[in-house]
PDB file of C-alpha atoms in Angstrom:
ATOM      1  CA  LEU B  13     195.817 199.890 187.732  1.00 46.00           C
ATOM      2  CA  GLY B  14     198.994 200.877 185.930  1.00 55.00           C
ATOM      3  CA  SER B  15     197.038 202.370 183.034  1.00 64.00           C
ATOM      4  CA  LEU B  16     194.995 204.521 185.449  1.00 70.00           C
ATOM      5  CA  ALA B  17     198.103 206.561 186.221  1.00 71.00           C
ATOM      6  CA  GLN B  18     197.864 208.018 182.694  1.00 78.00           C
ATOM      7  CA  ILE B  19     194.392 209.552 183.212  1.00 81.00           C
ATOM      8  CA  SER B  20     194.564 213.275 182.483  1.00 84.00           C
ATOM      9  CA  VAL B  21     190.874 214.250 182.747  1.00 87.00           C
ATOM     10  CA  LEU B  22     188.582 212.819 185.397  1.00 84.00           C
ATOM     11  CA  GLU B  23     184.990 213.726 186.207  1.00 83.00           C
ATOM     12  CA  ILE B  24     183.159 212.049 189.045  1.00 81.00           C
ATOM     13  CA  ALA B  25     179.465 212.771 189.562  1.00 74.00           C
ATOM     14  CA  SER B  26     179.051 214.539 192.878  1.00 71.00           C
ATOM     15  CA  GLU B  27     175.267 214.653 193.437  1.00 69.00           C
ATOM     16  CA  ASP B  28     174.948 211.334 195.269  1.00 75.00           C
ATOM     17  CA  ASN B  29     178.608 210.505 195.790  1.00 75.00           C
ATOM     18  CA  GLY B  30     179.669 211.150 199.384  1.00 75.00           C
ATOM     19  CA  ILE B  31     183.319 210.511 198.617  1.00 76.00           C
ATOM     20  CA  VAL B  32     183.456 213.608 196.403  1.00 78.00           C
ATOM     21  CA  ARG B  33     182.320 215.725 199.352  1.00 77.00           C
ATOM     22  CA  HIS B  34     185.108 214.320 201.565  1.00 77.00           C
ATOM     23  CA  PRO B  35     187.546 217.138 202.479  1.00 76.00           C
ATOM     24  CA  CYS B  36     190.553 215.179 201.178  1.00 78.00           C
ATOM     25  CA  PHE B  37     188.972 213.870 197.970  1.00 81.00           C
ATOM     26  CA  ARG B  38     190.598 216.361 195.616  1.00 84.00           C
ATOM     27  CA  SER B  39     194.068 216.210 197.163  1.00 85.00           C
ATOM     28  CA  ILE B  40     194.243 212.412 197.306  1.00 81.00           C
ATOM     29  CA  THR B  41     192.954 212.145 193.731  1.00 85.00           C
ATOM     30  CA  VAL B  42     195.544 214.655 192.482  1.00 87.00           C
ATOM     31  CA  ALA B  43     198.304 212.864 194.407  1.00 84.00           C
ATOM     32  CA  THR B  44     197.209 209.452 193.102  1.00 82.00           C
ATOM     33  CA  PHE B  45     197.001 210.364 189.413  1.00 84.00           C
ATOM     34  CA  PRO B  46     200.262 212.062 188.359  1.00 83.00           C
ATOM     35  CA  ALA B  47     199.068 212.863 184.806  1.00 86.00           C
ATOM     36  CA  LEU B  48     195.760 214.419 185.936  1.00 87.00           C
ATOM     37  CA  HIS B  49     195.240 217.913 184.487  1.00 89.00           C
ATOM     38  CA  THR B  50     191.506 218.362 185.084  1.00 89.00           C
ATOM     39  CA  LEU B  51     189.378 217.038 187.942  1.00 87.00           C
ATOM     40  CA  ASN B  52     185.614 217.634 187.936  1.00 86.00           C
ATOM     41  CA  LYS B  53     185.979 220.408 185.337  1.00 86.00           C
ATOM     42  CA  GLN B  54     188.606 222.293 187.386  1.00 87.00           C
ATOM     43  CA  GLN B  55     192.234 222.627 186.329  1.00 92.00           C
ATOM     44  CA  VAL B  56     194.871 221.045 188.572  1.00 91.00           C
ATOM     45  CA  THR B  57     197.540 223.665 189.269  1.00 91.00           C
ATOM     46  CA  ALA B  58     201.203 222.964 189.944  1.00 91.00           C
ATOM     47  CA  ASP B  59     200.823 224.392 193.461  1.00 91.00           C
ATOM     48  CA  GLU B  60     197.837 222.155 194.129  1.00 91.00           C
ATOM     49  CA  ARG B  61     199.766 219.103 192.890  1.00 90.00           C
ATOM     50  CA  SER B  62     202.831 219.821 195.065  1.00 90.00           C
ATOM     51  CA  SER B  63     200.630 220.559 198.092  1.00 89.00           C
ATOM     52  CA  SER B  64     198.678 217.329 197.545  1.00 87.00           C
ATOM     53  CA  LEU B  65     201.848 215.276 197.212  1.00 87.00           C
ATOM     54  CA  MET B  66     203.285 216.818 200.373  1.00 87.00           C
ATOM     55  CA  ILE B  67     200.083 216.149 202.358  1.00 84.00           C
ATOM     56  CA  TRP B  68     199.877 212.535 201.241  1.00 82.00           C
ATOM     57  CA  ARG B  69     203.569 211.882 201.888  1.00 83.00           C
ATOM     58  CA  ARG B  70     202.899 213.015 205.463  1.00 81.00           C
ATOM     59  CA  MET B  71     199.809 210.788 205.677  1.00 78.00           C
ATOM     60  CA  GLN B  72     201.786 207.788 204.412  1.00 76.00           C
ATOM     61  CA  ARG B  73     204.402 208.525 207.070  1.00 77.00           C
ATOM     62  CA  LEU B  74     201.693 208.668 209.753  1.00 75.00           C
ATOM     63  CA  TYR B  75     200.264 205.366 208.539  1.00 70.00           C
ATOM     64  CA  SER B  76     203.718 203.794 208.637  1.00 70.00           C
ATOM     65  CA  LEU B  77     204.201 205.065 212.203  1.00 70.00           C
ATOM     66  CA  ALA B  78     200.741 203.783 213.143  1.00 67.00           C
ATOM     67  CA  SER B  79     201.678 200.340 211.839  1.00 64.00           C
ATOM     68  CA  ILE B  80     204.178 199.813 214.652  1.00 66.00           C
ATOM     69  CA  THR B  81     201.723 200.523 217.475  1.00 65.00           C
ATOM     70  CA  LEU B  82     200.192 197.828 219.652  1.00 56.00           C
ATOM     71  CA  HIS B  83     196.719 198.668 218.313  1.00 63.00           C
ATOM     72  CA  ALA B  84     197.684 198.193 214.660  1.00 63.00           C
ATOM     73  CA  ARG B  85     196.686 194.536 214.691  1.00 63.00           C
ATOM     74  CA  LEU B  86     193.145 195.550 215.772  1.00 63.00           C
ATOM     75  CA  ALA B  87     192.698 197.930 212.857  1.00 65.00           C
ATOM     76  CA  PRO B  88     190.176 196.936 210.202  1.00 62.00           C
ATOM     77  CA  LEU B  89     191.558 195.391 207.030  1.00 64.00           C
ATOM     78  CA  PRO B  90     191.394 198.572 204.888  1.00 63.00           C
ATOM     79  CA  HIS B  91     193.496 200.413 207.468  1.00 61.00           C
ATOM     80  CA  ARG B  92     195.951 197.505 207.845  1.00 61.00           C
ATOM     81  CA  LEU B  93     196.355 197.579 204.067  1.00 61.00           C
ATOM     82  CA  ALA B  94     197.060 201.328 204.199  1.00 61.00           C
ATOM     83  CA  MET B  95     199.576 200.787 207.006  1.00 58.00           C
ATOM     84  CA  SER B  96     201.216 197.934 205.079  1.00 58.00           C
ATOM     85  CA  THR B  97     200.931 195.586 208.065  1.00 47.00           C
ATOM     86  CA  HIS B  98     198.813 193.097 206.137  1.00 46.00           C
ATOM     87  CA  THR B  99     199.698 189.504 205.504  1.00 47.00           C
ATOM     88  CA  LYS B 100     198.987 187.455 202.395  1.00 48.00           C
ATOM     89  CA  ALA B 101     195.963 186.031 204.249  1.00 53.00           C
ATOM     90  CA  ASP B 102     194.704 189.602 204.751  1.00 49.00           C
ATOM     91  CA  GLN B 103     195.078 190.308 201.051  1.00 46.00           C
ATOM     92  CA  ALA B 104     193.009 187.242 200.218  1.00 50.00           C
ATOM     93  CA  LYS B 105     190.087 188.491 202.353  1.00 51.00           C
ATOM     94  CA  ALA B 106     187.549 190.903 200.951  1.00 40.00           C
ATOM     95  CA  VAL B 107     188.276 194.548 201.856  1.00 44.00           C
ATOM     96  CA  GLY B 108     184.811 194.879 203.367  1.00 47.00           C
ATOM     97  CA  SER B 109     185.304 192.054 205.893  1.00 50.00           C
ATOM     98  CA  LYS B 110     184.510 192.928 209.484  1.00 51.00           C
ATOM     99  CA  THR B 111     186.061 191.832 212.752  1.00 53.00           C
ATOM    100  CA  ALA B 112     184.562 192.088 216.223  1.00 49.00           C
ATOM    101  CA  ASN B 113     186.729 195.142 216.891  1.00 55.00           C
ATOM    102  CA  HIS B 114     186.168 196.760 213.482  1.00 61.00           C
ATOM    103  CA  ALA B 115     183.968 199.625 214.693  1.00 65.00           C
ATOM    104  CA  VAL B 116     186.244 200.449 217.643  1.00 65.00           C
ATOM    105  CA  ALA B 117     189.413 200.288 215.561  1.00 65.00           C
ATOM    106  CA  ASP B 118     187.846 202.273 212.730  1.00 67.00           C
ATOM    107  CA  GLY B 119     186.784 205.001 215.167  1.00 70.00           C
ATOM    108  CA  PHE B 120     190.270 205.043 216.676  1.00 71.00           C
ATOM    109  CA  VAL B 121     191.956 205.367 213.287  1.00 72.00           C
ATOM    110  CA  LYS B 122     189.515 208.115 212.265  1.00 76.00           C
ATOM    111  CA  ARG B 123     190.321 210.076 215.441  1.00 79.00           C
ATOM    112  CA  VAL B 124     194.056 209.629 214.914  1.00 78.00           C
ATOM    113  CA  MET B 125     193.780 210.757 211.296  1.00 79.00           C
ATOM    114  CA  GLY B 126     191.592 213.696 212.364  1.00 79.00           C
ATOM    115  CA  HIS B 127     194.285 214.763 214.821  1.00 81.00           C
ATOM    116  CA  ALA B 128     196.906 214.311 212.113  1.00 81.00           C
ATOM    117  CA  TYR B 129     194.965 216.635 209.788  1.00 82.00           C
ATOM    118  CA  VAL B 130     194.711 219.267 212.535  1.00 83.00           C
ATOM    119  CA  ILE B 131     198.429 218.996 213.301  1.00 85.00           C
ATOM    120  CA  ASN B 132     199.285 219.162 209.603  1.00 82.00           C
ATOM    121  CA  ASP B 133     197.148 222.314 209.279  1.00 82.00           C
ATOM    122  CA  LYS B 134     198.832 223.930 212.295  1.00 86.00           C
ATOM    123  CA  ILE B 135     202.301 223.091 210.990  1.00 85.00           C
ATOM    124  CA  SER B 136     201.389 224.592 207.618  1.00 83.00           C
ATOM    125  CA  LYS B 137     200.179 227.779 209.324  1.00 86.00           C
ATOM    126  CA  LEU B 138     203.362 227.990 211.397  1.00 85.00           C
ATOM    127  CA  ASN B 139     205.476 227.476 208.288  1.00 84.00           C
ATOM    128  CA  ALA B 140     203.622 230.355 206.644  1.00 86.00           C
ATOM    129  CA  LEU B 141     204.145 232.623 209.686  1.00 87.00           C
ATOM    130  CA  TRP B 142     207.795 231.750 210.271  1.00 87.00           C
ATOM    131  CA  PRO B 143     209.396 234.150 207.715  1.00 87.00           C
ATOM    132  CA  ALA B 144     207.454 237.135 209.155  1.00 88.00           C
ATOM    133  CA  LEU B 145     208.461 236.214 212.724  1.00 86.00           C
ATOM    134  CA  VAL B 146     212.132 235.945 211.769  1.00 86.00           C
ATOM    135  CA  ARG B 147     211.936 239.271 209.941  1.00 88.00           C
ATOM    136  CA  ARG B 148     210.373 240.984 212.999  1.00 88.00           C
ATOM    137  CA  TYR B 149     213.022 239.486 215.270  1.00 85.00           C
ATOM    138  CA  ASP B 150     215.810 240.683 212.959  1.00 84.00           C
ATOM    139  CA  GLU B 151     214.316 244.190 212.916  1.00 86.00           C
ATOM    140  CA  ARG B 152     214.104 244.202 216.725  1.00 81.00           C
ATOM    141  CA  VAL B 153     217.725 243.098 217.076  1.00 80.00           C
ATOM    142  CA  ARG B 154     218.888 245.784 214.630  1.00 80.00           C
ATOM    143  CA  SER B 155     216.869 248.365 216.530  1.00 77.00           C
ATOM    144  CA  ASP B 156     218.330 247.254 219.861  1.00 74.00           C
ATOM    145  CA  LEU B 157     221.858 247.402 218.472  1.00 76.00           C
ATOM    146  CA  GLY B 158     221.241 250.943 217.222  1.00 77.00           C
ATOM    147  CA  GLU B 159     219.486 252.191 220.364  1.00 81.00           C
ATOM    148  CA  ARG B 160     221.487 250.919 223.318  1.00 79.00           C
ATOM    149  CA  GLU B 161     219.689 253.041 225.919  1.00 80.00           C
ATOM    150  CA  ALA B 162     216.232 251.881 224.812  1.00 79.00           C
ATOM    151  CA  PHE B 163     217.394 248.268 224.929  1.00 80.00           C
ATOM    152  CA  LEU B 164     218.854 248.651 228.427  1.00 83.00           C
ATOM    153  CA  GLN B 165     215.722 250.392 229.639  1.00 82.00           C
ATOM    154  CA  ARG B 166     213.524 247.490 228.415  1.00 81.00           C
ATOM    155  CA  TYR B 167     215.983 244.969 229.879  1.00 82.00           C
ATOM    156  CA  TYR B 168     216.031 246.626 233.309  1.00 85.00           C
ATOM    157  CA  ALA B 169     212.242 246.935 233.305  1.00 85.00           C
ATOM    158  CA  VAL B 170     211.907 243.194 232.704  1.00 85.00           C
ATOM    159  CA  VAL B 171     214.595 242.168 235.181  1.00 86.00           C
ATOM    160  CA  TYR B 172     213.976 244.643 238.018  1.00 87.00           C
ATOM    161  CA  GLY B 173     210.358 245.714 237.465  1.00 83.00           C
ATOM    162  CA  ASP B 174     209.502 248.921 239.316  1.00 80.00           C
ATOM    163  CA  ASN B 175     212.937 248.996 240.979  1.00 81.00           C
ATOM    164  CA  ALA B 176     214.805 249.358 237.687  1.00 77.00           C
ATOM    165  CA  PRO B 177     218.017 251.430 238.085  1.00 79.00           C
ATOM    166  CA  SER B 178     218.392 254.573 236.035  1.00 76.00           C
ATOM    167  CA  ILE B 179     220.496 254.405 232.880  1.00 70.00           C
ATOM    168  CA  ASN B 180     223.698 256.414 232.980  1.00 65.00           C
ATOM    169  CA  THR B 181     225.462 256.800 229.675  1.00 51.00           C
TER     170      THR B 181
END
């Protein structure tokens, strides 16, 4: 697999390949192949590469956190391998091996990963909004410092409601 890291152009047929339609296919492929410049006839941008690396670092962290849960031992072999909780006996088994709890554990891991994607998306949106919120707060503080009477009027309205005292300057 070491030589695969040097792949710079990769095209995977997408007509009958469900993995290509997976929402994380492109980002995991870009994160996995550091020398990749073109994937399925589309250029890999620097922003896309950094975003993919950031997403998959977070996913690796989530998998490492999942590995210390009580349910980790029930996870199917592919997920135990991803969580790095496998033993040498696990490595000797075929990746497609099934246990009695495989379907339940696989569903659980899929739900956890689905929640992780949603949380990751919300955090990304909050990170994008944060500079604008700070800027609006700074503008409001500057305005309040410049207009003392307006600030006191808003303050009294919040604190006292309809019984707000009049402002005497």
